[in-house]
Amino acid sequence: TKLFCAPYNASCVLVIDVETEKVRTIPTRIKGRGRWCGIARQGKKLFCAPYNATSILVIDAETEKIRTIPCPYRRSSSSGSGSNQGQLWAGIARFQNKLYCAPYNAD
C-alpha cells in the first residue's frame, strides 16, 4: 500500500510504501511555492487542490504518471492583497463520485 503526499513547496510528490516503510519521490517538473494543498483519491487517480498553482495535479496511483488539469479560477478580489491569482483552495475531499475543494480565497 502506498501513500501519496501533495507537493506544497516541494517539486515532487512524496510516496510512502506503508508495508516496507520506504520513501521516494515522483518529480512534478513544476516549480513554485505553495502549489497544491490537499490530496484526495477518486478511483485509481489522486487529485491535488490548487493553492497557488494554476492547475489541479493528477497522479495515476498505478502508473505514477503525473499530469495537470488547467484551473481558470483566480483569487477573490476581496482578499485585499491586490493580487489577482493564487491561494485558491486549501484541501480537497471526495463525496460519492465528485471531488470538492475547500475555498480559501477563491471566488
Short mmCIF file of C-alpha atoms in Angstrom, two decimals:
data_model
loop_
_atom_site.label_atom_id
_atom_site.label_comp_id
_atom_site.label_asym_id
_atom_site.label_seq_id
_atom_site.Cartn_x
_atom_site.Cartn_y
_atom_site.Cartn_z
CA THR A 1 0.00 0.00 0.00
CA LYS A 2 1.29 3.43 -0.98
CA LEU A 3 0.53 6.85 0.41
CA PHE A 4 0.99 9.94 -1.74
CA CYS A 5 1.60 13.43 -0.34
CA ALA A 6 0.67 16.62 -2.21
CA PRO A 7 3.66 18.84 -3.00
CA TYR A 8 3.15 22.23 -1.38
CA ASN A 9 6.64 23.73 -1.67
CA ALA A 10 8.37 20.60 -2.96
CA SER A 11 8.98 19.99 -6.65
CA CYS A 12 7.98 16.35 -6.27
CA VAL A 13 5.26 14.10 -4.85
CA LEU A 14 6.31 12.16 -1.75
CA VAL A 15 5.43 8.43 -1.94
CA ILE A 16 5.48 6.28 1.19
CA ASP A 17 5.28 2.49 0.99
CA VAL A 18 3.39 1.64 4.17
CA GLU A 19 4.46 -2.00 4.26
CA THR A 20 8.21 -1.55 3.65
CA GLU A 21 8.41 1.98 5.14
CA LYS A 22 10.48 3.08 2.15
CA VAL A 23 10.11 6.65 0.97
CA ARG A 24 10.70 8.02 -2.54
CA THR A 25 9.58 10.86 -4.75
CA ILE A 26 7.98 11.44 -8.16
CA PRO A 27 9.14 14.66 -9.87
CA THR A 28 6.40 17.07 -10.99
CA ARG A 29 8.71 19.23 -13.13
CA ILE A 30 6.69 22.21 -11.88
CA LYS A 31 8.42 24.78 -9.69
CA GLY A 32 6.94 27.35 -7.37
CA ARG A 33 5.81 27.85 -3.79
CA GLY A 34 2.57 26.70 -2.20
CA ARG A 35 1.33 24.96 -5.31
CA TRP A 36 -1.04 22.25 -4.05
CA CYS A 37 -2.70 21.80 -0.67
CA GLY A 38 -4.51 18.55 -0.02
CA ILE A 39 -4.95 15.29 -1.90
CA ALA A 40 -7.96 13.01 -2.49
CA ARG A 41 -8.49 9.72 -4.31
CA GLN A 42 -11.11 9.02 -6.95
CA GLY A 43 -10.76 5.55 -8.41
CA LYS A 44 -7.12 4.92 -9.36
CA LYS A 45 -6.28 8.62 -9.53
CA LEU A 46 -5.28 11.16 -6.92
CA PHE A 47 -6.13 14.85 -7.24
CA CYS A 48 -4.38 17.75 -5.51
CA ALA A 49 -6.20 21.02 -4.85
CA PRO A 50 -4.56 24.12 -6.36
CA TYR A 51 -3.46 26.62 -3.72
CA ASN A 52 -1.06 28.83 -5.69
CA ALA A 53 -0.96 26.55 -8.73
CA THR A 54 -2.87 27.35 -11.90
CA SER A 55 -3.74 23.67 -12.33
CA ILE A 56 -5.05 20.63 -10.49
CA LEU A 57 -2.35 17.99 -10.08
CA VAL A 58 -3.46 14.48 -11.12
CA ILE A 59 -1.46 11.39 -10.12
CA ASP A 60 -2.19 7.95 -11.52
CA ALA A 61 -1.69 5.72 -8.46
CA GLU A 62 -0.86 2.64 -10.54
CA THR A 63 1.50 4.05 -13.18
CA GLU A 64 2.65 7.02 -11.05
CA LYS A 65 2.38 9.30 -14.08
CA ILE A 66 1.61 12.92 -13.35
CA ARG A 67 -0.43 15.39 -15.37
CA THR A 68 -2.32 18.60 -14.71
CA ILE A 69 -5.77 19.95 -15.46
CA PRO A 70 -5.85 23.72 -16.09
CA CYS A 71 -7.80 25.64 -13.47
CA PRO A 72 -9.00 29.03 -14.77
CA TYR A 73 -10.23 30.35 -11.43
CA ARG A 74 -8.44 33.20 -9.69
CA ARG A 75 -8.14 34.70 -6.26
CA SER A 76 -11.04 36.67 -4.84
CA SER A 77 -10.80 40.41 -5.46
CA SER A 78 -11.90 40.99 -1.85
CA SER A 79 -8.73 39.40 -0.46
CA GLY A 80 -7.15 42.83 -0.04
CA SER A 81 -3.74 41.93 -1.41
CA GLY A 82 -4.23 43.41 -4.86
CA SER A 83 -3.09 40.12 -6.41
CA ASN A 84 -5.45 38.52 -8.86
CA GLN A 85 -4.29 34.93 -8.53
CA GLY A 86 -3.13 32.25 -6.09
CA GLN A 87 -4.24 30.99 -2.70
CA LEU A 88 -7.36 29.45 -4.16
CA TRP A 89 -8.29 26.30 -2.27
CA ALA A 90 -6.90 24.63 0.86
CA GLY A 91 -7.97 20.99 0.97
CA ILE A 92 -9.92 18.55 -1.14
CA ALA A 93 -12.45 15.83 -0.29
CA ARG A 94 -14.40 13.20 -2.18
CA PHE A 95 -18.12 12.65 -1.81
CA GLN A 96 -19.66 9.92 -3.96
CA ASN A 97 -18.20 10.46 -7.47
CA LYS A 98 -17.24 14.11 -7.10
CA LEU A 99 -14.30 15.98 -5.60
CA TYR A 100 -14.75 19.22 -3.70
CA CYS A 101 -12.05 21.76 -2.87
CA ALA A 102 -12.47 23.95 0.20
CA PRO A 103 -12.31 27.63 -0.82
CA TYR A 104 -9.61 29.74 0.73
CA ASN A 105 -9.61 32.90 -1.43
CA ALA A 106 -11.42 31.53 -4.48
CA ASP A 107 -14.35 33.44 -5.93
#
